[in-house]
XYZ file of C-alpha atoms in Angstrom:
744
model
C -26.443 186.631 117.649
C -24.451 185.128 114.802
C -25.409 184.970 111.129
C -25.329 181.340 110.100
C -24.407 181.563 106.401
C -22.959 184.020 103.920
C -24.301 184.025 100.366
C -21.033 182.437 99.284
C -21.858 179.410 101.445
C -25.164 178.839 99.657
C -23.522 179.256 96.271
C -20.758 176.812 97.219
C -23.324 174.169 98.172
C -25.502 174.695 95.089
C -22.472 174.611 92.771
C -21.184 171.464 94.464
C -24.572 169.788 94.134
C -24.851 170.890 90.493
C -21.358 169.641 89.685
C -22.007 166.324 91.452
C -25.245 165.711 89.543
C -23.801 166.957 86.271
C -20.657 164.832 86.595
C -22.678 161.670 87.048
C -25.152 162.589 84.304
C -22.509 163.843 81.865
C -20.562 160.614 82.127
C -23.707 158.727 81.204
C -24.930 160.889 78.321
C -21.424 161.202 76.841
C -21.594 157.471 76.109
C -22.549 156.359 72.605
C -26.322 156.039 72.315
C -26.009 152.566 70.769
C -23.884 151.403 73.722
C -26.507 152.684 76.162
C -29.122 150.753 74.218
C -27.040 147.577 74.463
C -26.657 148.123 78.223
C -30.394 148.611 78.726
C -30.062 152.292 79.669
C -31.859 153.275 76.466
C -34.740 151.342 74.919
C -36.966 151.854 71.897
C -40.743 151.885 71.897
C -43.365 152.387 69.175
C -46.349 154.450 70.302
C -49.582 152.511 69.743
C -52.238 154.531 71.583
C -53.776 155.471 74.900
C -55.540 153.216 77.359
C -57.283 155.177 80.055
C -54.579 157.288 81.695
C -51.692 155.273 80.225
C -49.613 155.915 77.123
C -48.973 152.530 75.460
C -45.744 151.621 73.675
C -44.736 148.400 71.895
C -41.244 147.126 72.738
C -39.375 144.245 71.103
C -38.792 141.464 73.645
C -35.341 140.648 72.228
C -34.217 144.194 73.093
C -33.554 145.498 76.565
C -36.761 146.565 78.269
C -37.474 148.834 81.220
C -38.304 147.542 84.671
C -41.660 148.282 86.185
C -41.683 151.521 88.224
C -38.591 152.917 86.480
C -38.295 156.549 85.343
C -37.084 157.769 81.933
C -36.836 160.731 79.581
C -38.815 159.978 76.410
C -37.334 161.601 73.280
C -38.840 161.967 69.837
C -36.200 162.367 67.109
C -36.652 163.943 63.703
C -36.181 162.347 60.310
C -34.175 159.180 59.950
C -32.839 159.356 63.521
C -36.044 157.765 64.726
C -34.287 154.477 63.911
C -31.444 153.522 66.257
C -29.686 151.875 63.288
C -28.836 155.387 62.071
C -27.365 156.658 65.334
C -23.830 155.700 64.359
C -21.239 156.894 66.876
C -23.341 159.733 68.274
C -23.317 160.160 72.021
C -26.727 160.274 73.692
C -26.237 163.976 74.526
C -25.364 164.842 70.905
C -28.270 162.804 69.582
C -30.722 164.717 71.761
C -29.156 168.104 71.092
C -29.065 167.719 67.307
C -32.111 165.618 66.456
C -34.647 165.798 69.297
C -37.896 167.573 68.384
C -39.695 167.068 71.712
C -39.377 165.172 74.966
C -41.201 164.299 78.176
C -40.705 162.527 81.468
C -42.007 158.949 81.453
C -42.746 156.507 84.268
C -42.994 152.822 83.335
C -45.969 151.600 85.384
C -46.732 148.177 83.894
C -45.533 145.640 81.341
C -47.768 143.077 79.636
C -47.821 140.630 76.727
C -48.979 141.715 73.276
C -50.723 139.819 70.501
C -47.380 139.625 68.733
C -45.168 137.208 70.743
C -42.065 139.079 69.607
C -43.209 142.227 71.405
C -44.571 143.324 74.762
C -46.535 146.399 75.782
C -45.524 148.936 78.400
C -47.811 151.452 80.067
C -46.289 154.826 80.902
C -47.424 157.777 82.980
C -46.037 161.310 83.427
C -46.274 161.978 79.674
C -47.054 165.690 79.229
C -50.165 166.784 77.344
C -48.053 168.506 74.659
C -45.983 165.361 74.109
C -49.154 163.282 74.049
C -50.500 165.478 71.238
C -47.338 164.719 69.253
C -47.708 160.990 69.918
C -51.315 160.973 68.798
C -50.682 162.942 65.616
C -47.551 161.135 64.447
C -47.486 157.675 66.118
C -43.681 157.952 66.299
C -40.929 155.665 67.489
C -39.703 156.927 70.861
C -36.297 156.510 72.515
C -36.379 156.231 76.297
C -33.147 157.300 77.947
C -31.670 158.424 81.283
C -33.962 160.624 83.339
C -32.880 164.289 83.326
C -31.644 165.584 86.713
C -33.137 168.847 88.087
C -30.183 171.000 87.037
C -32.322 174.009 86.111
C -33.814 173.991 89.601
C -30.356 174.338 91.150
C -29.424 177.131 88.730
C -32.635 179.004 89.587
C -31.848 178.796 93.294
C -28.279 179.940 92.714
C -29.549 182.978 90.828
C -31.978 183.820 93.658
C -29.189 183.586 96.225
C -26.830 185.720 94.146
C -29.179 188.430 92.990
C -32.139 188.664 95.349
C -32.319 191.904 97.317
C -35.851 191.137 98.518
C -36.118 191.800 102.259
C -38.386 188.807 102.724
C -35.835 186.558 101.050
C -32.985 188.020 103.087
C -34.872 187.148 106.262
C -34.502 183.484 105.323
C -31.113 183.397 103.636
C -29.397 185.722 106.109
C -31.125 184.377 109.202
C -29.636 184.720 112.624
C -29.225 181.776 114.889
C -31.908 181.569 117.563
C -31.420 180.234 121.044
C -34.725 178.394 121.234
C -36.040 175.179 119.753
C -39.168 174.096 117.948
C -42.123 174.423 120.308
C -45.288 174.567 118.183
C -48.848 174.991 119.351
C -50.626 171.619 119.235
C -53.760 171.445 117.099
C -56.102 168.484 117.574
C -58.221 166.942 114.822
C -61.398 168.526 116.184
C -59.929 172.055 116.011
C -60.305 174.336 112.997
C -56.758 174.857 111.768
C -57.923 177.617 109.408
C -58.817 179.853 112.340
C -55.338 179.458 113.826
C -53.562 180.086 110.511
C -55.588 183.038 109.282
C -55.536 184.725 112.665
C -51.739 184.320 112.758
C -51.353 185.702 109.230
C -53.115 188.898 110.237
C -49.971 189.944 112.104
C -47.312 187.751 110.419
C -46.379 186.965 106.826
C -45.409 183.347 107.429
C -46.707 180.312 109.304
C -45.085 176.885 109.719
C -47.088 173.692 110.302
C -45.674 170.298 111.244
C -47.731 167.316 110.168
C -46.512 163.964 111.568
C -47.475 160.740 109.725
C -51.166 160.314 109.043
C -52.280 163.632 110.578
C -54.128 164.787 107.465
C -51.723 167.474 106.243
C -53.166 167.573 102.738
C -56.786 167.528 103.944
C -56.131 170.437 106.318
C -54.230 172.311 103.637
C -56.973 172.002 101.001
C -59.577 173.234 103.478
C -57.452 176.348 103.950
C -57.013 176.799 100.198
C -60.765 176.438 99.615
C -61.490 179.185 102.128
C -58.912 181.498 100.546
C -60.333 180.902 97.054
C -63.851 181.621 98.346
C -62.551 185.012 99.469
C -61.216 185.750 95.973
C -57.544 185.263 96.837
C -54.954 184.049 94.341
C -53.168 180.954 95.657
C -50.094 179.007 94.581
C -49.340 175.511 95.878
C -45.815 174.391 95.133
C -44.277 171.014 95.953
C -41.339 168.850 94.974
C -43.360 166.342 92.937
C -46.212 166.393 90.457
C -47.838 163.570 92.410
C -48.179 165.761 95.502
C -49.830 168.491 93.415
C -52.249 166.023 91.830
C -53.328 164.839 95.277
C -54.085 168.443 96.254
C -56.208 169.025 93.131
C -58.212 165.838 93.738
C -59.406 166.694 97.262
C -63.142 167.084 97.872
C -62.930 170.622 99.319
C -61.503 171.876 96.014
C -63.985 170.069 93.761
C -66.150 173.180 93.075
C -63.078 175.120 91.931
C -61.827 172.203 89.834
C -65.204 171.825 88.129
C -65.354 175.544 87.331
C -61.895 175.571 85.726
C -60.253 177.599 88.474
C -57.372 175.186 89.137
C -54.446 175.087 86.718
C -51.255 173.046 86.731
C -47.886 173.405 85.055
C -46.521 170.497 82.973
C -49.914 168.782 82.977
C -49.620 165.075 82.068
C -52.021 162.911 80.084
C -52.713 160.696 83.121
C -53.484 163.773 85.238
C -55.895 164.988 82.583
C -57.560 161.567 82.512
C -57.949 161.439 86.287
C -58.938 165.106 86.581
C -60.510 166.141 83.253
C -61.370 169.634 84.496
C -57.797 170.402 85.587
C -56.567 173.250 83.363
C -53.172 173.040 81.662
C -50.953 176.043 82.291
C -49.844 176.632 78.715
C -46.192 177.556 78.607
C -45.837 177.224 82.415
C -46.437 180.964 82.851
C -46.785 182.556 86.281
C -50.412 183.667 86.271
C -51.873 184.797 89.588
C -55.616 185.235 89.101
C -57.990 186.189 91.957
C -60.063 183.210 93.074
C -57.829 180.763 91.163
C -55.379 178.088 92.329
C -52.067 177.477 90.531
C -50.112 174.251 90.986
C -46.393 174.140 90.179
C -43.399 172.041 91.189
C -40.317 173.544 92.829
C -38.646 173.131 89.439
C -41.086 175.602 87.819
C -41.868 177.925 90.735
C -38.162 178.505 91.459
C -37.906 179.906 87.920
C -40.847 182.214 88.583
C -39.211 183.418 91.793
C -35.926 184.025 89.970
C -37.674 186.366 87.529
C -39.618 188.285 90.202
C -38.033 191.551 91.271
C -40.388 193.906 93.051
C -43.819 192.291 92.962
C -45.170 189.206 94.761
C -47.733 187.824 92.287
C -49.814 185.608 94.597
C -51.798 186.581 97.666
C -50.929 183.270 99.321
C -48.306 180.606 98.707
C -48.558 177.162 100.297
C -45.395 175.066 100.223
C -46.480 171.431 100.469
C -44.047 168.836 101.862
C -41.822 171.759 102.845
C -39.386 169.361 104.531
C -38.270 168.379 101.000
C -37.282 171.945 100.136
C -33.723 173.257 100.265
C -33.361 176.457 102.276
C -32.985 178.633 99.117
C -36.304 177.161 97.877
C -37.909 178.124 101.182
C -36.605 181.649 100.561
C -37.826 181.590 96.946
C -41.408 180.993 98.090
C -41.320 184.349 99.877
C -40.785 186.098 96.527
C -43.993 184.595 95.171
C -46.574 185.370 97.835
C -47.506 188.122 100.280
C -48.404 185.430 102.819
C -46.641 182.044 102.947
C -47.644 178.819 104.689
C -45.015 176.095 104.995
C -46.377 172.657 105.840
C -44.174 169.620 106.255
C -42.463 167.467 108.838
C -38.844 168.007 109.806
C -38.848 164.546 111.415
C -39.295 162.937 107.998
C -36.916 162.780 105.035
C -35.024 165.850 103.942
C -34.412 166.564 100.227
C -32.381 163.942 98.400
C -29.053 165.381 97.280
C -26.128 163.819 95.444
C -23.439 165.605 97.458
C -21.890 163.154 99.900
C -22.931 163.241 103.529
C -19.282 163.593 104.569
C -18.908 166.690 102.361
C -22.120 168.208 103.756
C -21.026 167.564 107.340
C -17.488 168.828 106.784
C -18.724 172.073 105.192
C -21.593 172.515 107.650
C -24.230 172.568 104.891
C -26.782 170.513 106.807
C -29.057 173.521 107.584
C -29.077 174.449 103.877
C -30.265 170.957 102.933
C -32.793 170.736 105.778
C -34.421 174.050 104.947
C -37.739 173.501 106.745
C -36.036 172.381 109.938
C -33.773 175.433 109.774
C -36.567 177.997 109.511
C -38.641 176.241 112.169
C -35.804 176.594 114.656
C -34.500 180.017 113.656
C -37.274 182.204 112.237
C -39.709 183.882 114.636
C -43.237 183.109 113.419
C -46.419 181.311 114.508
C -45.914 177.531 114.476
C -48.351 174.648 114.816
C -48.215 170.857 115.041
C -51.046 168.518 114.045
C -51.138 166.190 117.038
C -53.794 163.620 116.033
C -53.017 160.819 113.575
C -55.819 159.188 111.590
C -53.549 156.447 110.199
C -51.846 154.891 113.191
C -53.375 152.698 115.873
C -52.918 153.682 119.526
C -49.974 151.318 119.933
C -48.408 152.447 116.665
C -48.853 156.125 117.617
C -46.999 155.495 120.875
C -43.973 154.243 118.930
C -44.031 156.915 116.228
C -44.694 159.478 118.944
C -41.169 158.848 120.238
C -39.992 161.070 117.363
C -42.462 163.806 118.407
C -41.769 164.191 122.136
C -44.494 161.623 122.857
C -47.141 164.121 121.735
C -48.798 162.101 118.973
C -52.338 160.880 119.627
C -54.261 158.264 117.639
C -57.800 158.970 116.431
C -57.801 156.006 114.034
C -61.105 154.214 113.545
C -59.450 150.792 113.728
C -57.338 149.936 116.734
C -56.939 146.201 116.332
C -55.554 144.106 113.492
C -57.266 140.832 112.615
C -54.349 138.431 112.361
C -53.181 135.100 113.697
C -49.576 135.537 112.581
C -47.143 135.466 115.517
C -44.880 138.064 113.861
C -47.649 140.679 113.956
C -49.010 142.555 116.960
C -52.807 142.531 117.054
C -52.757 146.098 118.406
C -50.877 147.251 115.311
C -47.548 149.014 115.160
C -44.062 147.561 114.978
C -42.595 144.167 115.681
C -39.063 142.881 115.181
C -38.133 139.784 113.212
C -34.506 139.316 114.203
C -32.319 137.015 112.166
C -28.621 136.249 111.972
C -27.549 138.339 108.997
C -24.123 138.233 107.378
C -22.083 141.381 108.030
C -21.620 143.486 104.901
C -24.254 141.658 102.842
C -26.923 143.942 101.352
C -28.684 140.963 99.762
C -29.021 138.480 102.658
C -30.735 135.403 101.228
C -32.287 134.285 104.519
C -33.842 137.747 105.035
C -35.115 137.915 101.436
C -36.787 134.530 101.853
C -38.197 135.512 105.247
C -39.727 138.687 103.776
C -41.305 136.713 100.933
C -42.660 134.067 103.308
C -44.127 136.686 105.643
C -45.720 138.553 102.722
C -47.249 135.335 101.425
C -48.780 134.529 104.812
C -50.177 138.064 105.216
C -51.832 137.783 101.805
C -53.344 134.412 102.724
C -55.168 136.195 105.552
C -56.294 138.975 103.211
C -55.504 138.780 99.506
C -56.327 142.452 98.906
C -53.965 143.744 101.607
C -51.686 146.565 100.505
C -48.090 145.882 101.529
C -44.971 148.039 101.241
C -41.621 146.230 101.354
C -38.928 148.770 102.032
C -35.189 149.106 102.418
C -32.631 151.885 102.451
C -30.526 150.469 99.630
C -31.280 150.156 95.901
C -29.286 146.898 95.777
C -31.504 145.385 98.444
C -34.694 146.561 96.743
C -33.619 145.167 93.346
C -32.835 141.799 94.938
C -36.197 141.812 96.730
C -37.964 142.512 93.425
C -36.032 139.706 91.739
C -36.880 137.302 94.597
C -40.593 138.039 94.353
C -40.703 137.766 90.545
C -38.869 134.415 90.701
C -41.000 132.932 93.478
C -44.261 134.230 92.021
C -43.341 132.841 88.580
C -44.471 136.155 87.166
C -43.051 138.887 84.958
C -44.142 141.596 87.342
C -45.036 142.247 90.959
C -48.755 142.534 91.850
C -50.173 146.044 92.181
C -50.935 145.613 95.887
C -47.231 145.037 96.618
C -44.835 147.962 96.529
C -41.131 147.116 96.800
C -39.164 150.331 96.969
C -36.468 152.353 98.715
C -37.675 154.365 101.696
C -36.814 157.706 100.117
C -39.242 157.002 97.250
C -42.377 156.407 99.336
C -42.770 159.388 101.676
C -46.513 160.083 101.899
C -47.478 156.468 101.166
C -50.156 154.691 103.266
C -50.511 150.891 103.249
C -52.030 148.158 105.421
C -48.691 146.503 106.249
C -45.068 147.519 105.907
C -41.953 145.351 106.034
C -38.694 147.215 106.611
C -35.605 145.156 105.777
C -32.386 146.378 107.391
C -29.368 144.479 105.993
C -26.376 144.060 108.283
C -24.345 146.470 106.150
C -23.839 150.206 106.612
C -26.526 149.842 109.265
C -26.266 153.435 110.473
C -27.842 154.602 107.179
C -30.906 152.423 107.775
C -31.109 153.685 111.356
C -31.057 157.350 110.381
C -33.765 158.920 112.526
C -35.761 160.541 109.705
C -35.562 157.563 107.371
C -36.440 155.120 110.156
C -39.443 157.244 111.136
C -40.763 157.276 107.555
C -40.227 153.531 107.074
C -42.017 152.556 110.293
C -45.003 154.910 109.988
C -46.481 153.933 106.595
C -48.764 151.163 107.808
C -52.238 151.614 109.239
C -51.904 148.066 110.551
C -48.551 146.458 111.337
C -44.911 147.182 110.575
C -42.364 144.359 110.684
C -38.699 145.298 111.004
C -36.439 142.557 109.650
C -32.924 143.010 110.999
C -29.913 141.335 112.532
C -30.509 140.111 116.089
C -27.620 142.295 117.298
C -28.952 145.482 115.740
C -28.765 147.370 119.040
C -24.975 147.220 118.903
C -24.983 149.984 116.284
C -24.787 153.721 116.804
C -28.192 155.324 116.433
C -30.149 158.302 117.693
C -31.703 158.126 121.113
C -35.139 158.119 119.467
C -34.439 155.080 117.288
C -32.790 153.246 120.208
C -35.807 153.874 122.445
C -38.081 152.674 119.623
C -36.192 149.380 119.282
C -35.811 148.908 123.025
C -39.532 149.402 123.464
C -40.200 146.587 120.990
C -37.891 144.368 123.034
C -39.425 145.553 126.302
C -36.159 147.292 127.190
C -34.224 144.060 127.143
C -30.976 143.915 125.189
C -29.375 140.617 124.344
C -25.736 140.714 125.453
C -22.963 139.065 123.474
C -21.520 135.837 124.688
C -17.986 136.167 126.096
C -16.492 134.525 123.033
C -18.392 136.566 120.493
C -16.683 139.158 118.300
C -18.348 141.822 116.215
C -17.068 144.535 113.922
C -18.639 147.880 114.711
C -18.425 151.076 112.685
C -18.424 154.659 113.962
C -18.120 157.076 111.078
C -15.063 155.790 109.272
C -13.657 154.138 112.399
C -13.958 150.356 112.570
C -13.316 148.511 115.845
C -13.772 144.961 117.053
C -15.605 144.225 120.281
C -14.735 141.086 122.279
C -17.152 139.655 124.840
C -18.488 141.473 127.895
C -17.130 144.262 130.060
C -16.640 143.761 133.778
C -17.112 147.111 135.444
C -15.584 147.581 138.895
C -17.472 149.298 141.674
C -15.883 152.426 143.161
C -17.091 155.057 145.585
C -16.530 158.753 144.980
C -17.398 161.746 147.143
C -19.603 163.049 144.301
C -21.852 160.029 144.669
C -25.154 160.665 146.504
C -26.228 157.544 148.372
C -30.014 157.937 148.130
C -30.142 158.907 144.441
C -29.479 157.313 141.067
C -26.019 158.534 140.077
C -25.458 159.122 136.370
C -22.161 160.090 134.715
C -22.219 162.359 131.667
C -18.808 162.197 129.984
C -17.235 164.970 127.888
C -15.200 164.440 124.694
C -11.850 165.472 126.177
C -12.135 162.753 128.826
C -12.381 159.983 126.236
C -9.349 161.335 124.372
C -7.223 161.477 127.537
C -8.594 158.287 129.089
C -10.129 155.893 126.509
C -11.016 153.332 129.221
C -12.973 155.824 131.312
C -16.281 153.910 131.156
C -14.745 150.859 132.818
C -13.388 153.112 135.574
C -16.791 154.601 136.374
C -17.951 151.336 137.875
C -21.529 150.242 138.333
C -23.057 153.631 137.672
C -24.977 154.512 134.511
C -23.043 156.365 131.820
C -24.735 158.731 129.382
C -22.864 159.928 126.296
C -24.284 163.025 124.563
C -24.598 162.639 120.788
C -22.476 165.738 120.304
C -19.597 163.908 122.031
C -19.795 161.079 119.484
C -19.887 163.615 116.662
C -16.815 165.384 118.064
C -14.938 162.087 118.366
C -15.772 161.338 114.742
C -14.481 164.758 113.622
C -11.298 164.431 115.644
C -10.055 161.632 113.401
C -9.425 164.280 110.727
C -6.947 166.157 112.934
C -3.314 165.202 112.532
C -2.435 166.223 116.066
C -4.803 163.714 117.687
C -3.689 160.384 119.107
C -5.529 158.018 116.755
C -4.832 154.987 118.909
C -6.473 156.679 121.886
C -9.386 157.721 119.705
C -9.869 154.198 118.394
C -9.647 152.760 121.896
C -12.242 155.240 123.095
C -14.650 154.288 120.300
C -14.085 150.606 120.999
C -14.964 151.016 124.650
C -18.022 153.122 123.889
C -19.230 150.389 121.568
C -18.675 147.790 124.271
C -20.736 149.782 126.705
C -23.561 150.331 124.199
C -23.549 146.690 123.251
C -23.888 145.493 126.830
C -26.337 148.217 127.827
C -23.939 149.807 130.320
C -24.336 153.181 128.720
C -26.705 155.039 126.434
C -26.559 157.882 123.947
C -28.788 160.920 124.284
C -29.378 164.063 122.269
C -29.164 167.439 123.877
C -32.286 169.518 124.459
C -31.494 173.230 124.282
C -34.955 174.111 125.614
C -33.667 173.054 129.065
C -30.954 175.742 129.013
C -31.431 179.171 130.618
C -31.486 182.277 128.432
C -28.051 183.367 127.272
C -26.683 179.913 126.512
C -25.763 179.244 122.871
C -27.957 176.273 121.944
C -25.708 175.315 119.024
C -22.526 174.911 121.066
C -21.422 171.414 121.976
C -20.742 172.356 125.608
C -24.259 173.706 126.054
C -25.801 170.580 124.527
C -23.764 168.461 126.950
C -25.044 170.594 129.832
C -28.619 170.121 128.628
C -28.204 166.339 128.829
C -27.059 166.704 132.457
C -29.987 169.051 133.224
C -32.439 166.429 131.955
C -31.284 164.147 134.788
C -31.266 166.810 137.488
C -34.341 165.602 139.415
C -35.250 164.725 142.993
C -34.207 161.097 142.598
C -31.267 161.485 140.191
C -27.763 162.964 140.536
C -26.050 163.774 137.222
C -22.260 163.991 137.444
C -20.493 165.801 134.617
C -17.028 164.369 134.023
C -14.957 166.903 132.078
C -11.484 168.440 131.950
C -12.845 171.704 130.520
C -12.593 174.349 133.285
C -15.130 176.690 131.663
C -17.620 173.853 131.236
C -17.127 172.937 134.874
C -17.880 176.527 135.893
C -21.088 176.562 133.832
C -22.132 173.235 135.353
C -21.576 174.488 138.896
C -23.585 177.615 138.079
C -26.475 175.376 137.041
C -26.202 173.276 140.201
C -24.804 170.242 138.402
C -22.243 168.039 140.179
C -18.985 168.038 138.230
C -15.528 166.519 138.522
C -12.375 166.760 136.434
C -10.690 163.682 135.009
C -7.613 164.394 137.151
C -9.634 164.548 140.355
C -11.704 161.524 139.353
C -8.615 159.356 138.818
C -7.015 160.710 141.975
C -10.037 159.799 144.092
C -10.037 156.298 142.621
C -6.488 155.821 143.828
C-alpha cells in the first residue's frame, strides 16, 4: 500500500489556496475606499431599526446600492470616519484596520421604497447579535464593503496539518490508498438509521453516511442527535454554513432541547434569534462541551477549536453535516473534537468551492484533498451507509437522478404526477430538455434568456405560488437572467418565489420547478457530474434543461451522457455533412466536419455470435490517431482515464502534438455521431491485488464490464504488460501492430 500524501502536500495546497484568495482580496481592499464606493463595491447605510428578523438600513438612491441576495461585510467606524467624506485617500484595508470598532457579515435580502423618495430601504440578515446590540444603542452609519474570505479557516487547517500528532488525525491525513470502492449498506426510509449508526459506533470511532438528494439527511441526523442528548452525551454539529446549522436547530426532534436552552450556536445572528428565540448564543465562540447539550459551529470556528486541542477530545460525539463540503484537513480536524464522529454528506454533489484553478489542482494531484469526504469514503475502513429512499423526487425523477447512484435510488414521494398542460414539462416529473440553437461562446444567449422567462411565466400562470429555481453555472449568466427578469417584470426586484442563482450557491435547496440554463460556452463546466446532479435534483416536480441542441457533442461523464440520452430516448441527432463545430477537450480545440464513414473489416478476434466491443488504450491513439475509423462497424468504448491521459500528454514536449490533436478530433467525431462512447472505470470489478488507482487497471475494469455471455470486449493496446493482464483475466486483446497487419 502507498501513502497518498505527505504533510508537505497538504501545506502546499492550503498555502496556494490562501495565497490565491488573499491575492484577489488584497487587490480589492488595497484600493481607495472612496473609489470602491464610486464603483459600487462599498455603499453607505444608516441603521433605522429592526423589522422582524431583518436589520433595516436607509440608503441614498443616488449612491450605488447593493443587489438583492448579495453578501457584504458591514463595518462600523469610530469618530468622524463614519462619514465617507472624511475617508480621504485611505485604502479600504487601512480604513478598517485603523478606524473600525466592530463588524459583521451582512446579507442583503430585500430592497424597498422609503417614505423619503431620495432614499430606499434594504433588509439585511446574518447580522450578529453583538453587532445588532451596537446598532440598537448607537444607530450608526454603516459602511458595507467586500465580504471577508475565510482566510482564518485555511490557517487553522494548516496549523492542524503541521502540528497535529493525534493518532486519529494521522489516520485521515496519512491515509493509505485502498483497493476497494464505496459500497455502503443501503438504508430504506422505514429503517431506523440510529440503530445502524450506534451499533457501528460500539466497535468503530467513525461512520460515514451518504444522503442523495431529498433522502432526509437532516431529519435522520437530528433524530440521532436527539437520542444522544437524551442519553446525556455532549454533541457538536459542525457545517460549512450558518444556514445549515440553523436548519438543524429548527427540527422538531430537537425542540425539547431548544426550549430548555440546551442548544447553543457560535456567531448567533439577529435573524436566527428571531426565528429561534430559545437558541442560546455562544458568547465568545468558546468550545464548551456540556453533557446533554448540543453545540453548533461552522467549520470556520470549529477548525480553530481543533487547532487548540492537544490531548483531549471535548465532545462525546461530533456530527459533520454536509461533509462533502469539507476539505480533507477539516475532516481530520473533526476527529480532534469528538470521541465518536459521524460524517454525513454526498460525494456525488458539489465539493468545497476553492479559488485555486482546476488546472493547478489537477496538475498537483490535489483533488483528494479538496474532495475530503469522497477520499475518506473510498480509503478509510469504517461502517458506511447510504440513504436509498428519496422523499423529494418522483419515481421518474428518481430514475434519472439514480443514474449518479448506481441506479439504487428509490422514490417514496407522496406526489408522483405533476398537474401541468405545458408541453415542455413531463407530467411524471423529472427532467426534460428544451434544446435551442445557441451561439458558441456566448454566456448570455438572448434567445435562451427569453425562453427561460417565457417558460417561467407560463409555469406561474398554472400556479402563481410555485417555487422556481433558475440556475446556471456562470455568474455572468445568472446576472443577465436577473436583469432580464427585472426588465420584463417592470420591477426593482425579483419575486420571493423565484430564485435565480449559480448552482454552487443552492445545494440543499428544494423547489417545485427548476430551470437549468447551459450556455454554449465552456460547456464542460456545466456538465460536471457533481454540479449537473445538484442542478437537476432540486425540483420535487419538473426540471427543464435549456441547452444547445448539439449538447451531446461535448465531453462529459458517462453518467451525465446517459442522463441526457435517456431524455432523448437514446437518440442522438447527427450533424449534417456540411456542418462544422468547434469542440474543446481540455485546452485542445478541434473542428469537426460532417459525418464519419466507418469501413467494415473482419478480424480473427471477432466472435460471430456476440456483440464485439473495442476498448482502446491511450498509446494506440497517439500512434494511430485515425484508429476509430479503422475499427469499422463495431462499437468503440473509450475509458475516461484515456481521455484524461490524452489531455495530460499535451504538456509533454516529447509528444507529437499533431497526432494528439488528430486523435482528439477523431474521438470527437465518433462521440458526435454516436459511434463511440466514454465510460468510467469501476475498480470493484477488479480481482484483489490490482491497484484501483492505476490507469491500466481502470481500463481493464471497463473491458470486464463488457465480458458477458453475449458480449466480446477486445482490448486494443500496444502495452505488453497490459496485454498480459488482460489475457490473465480472459479478455481478448490485440496489439496495434497486429491489428493493422490483419487489416492488410
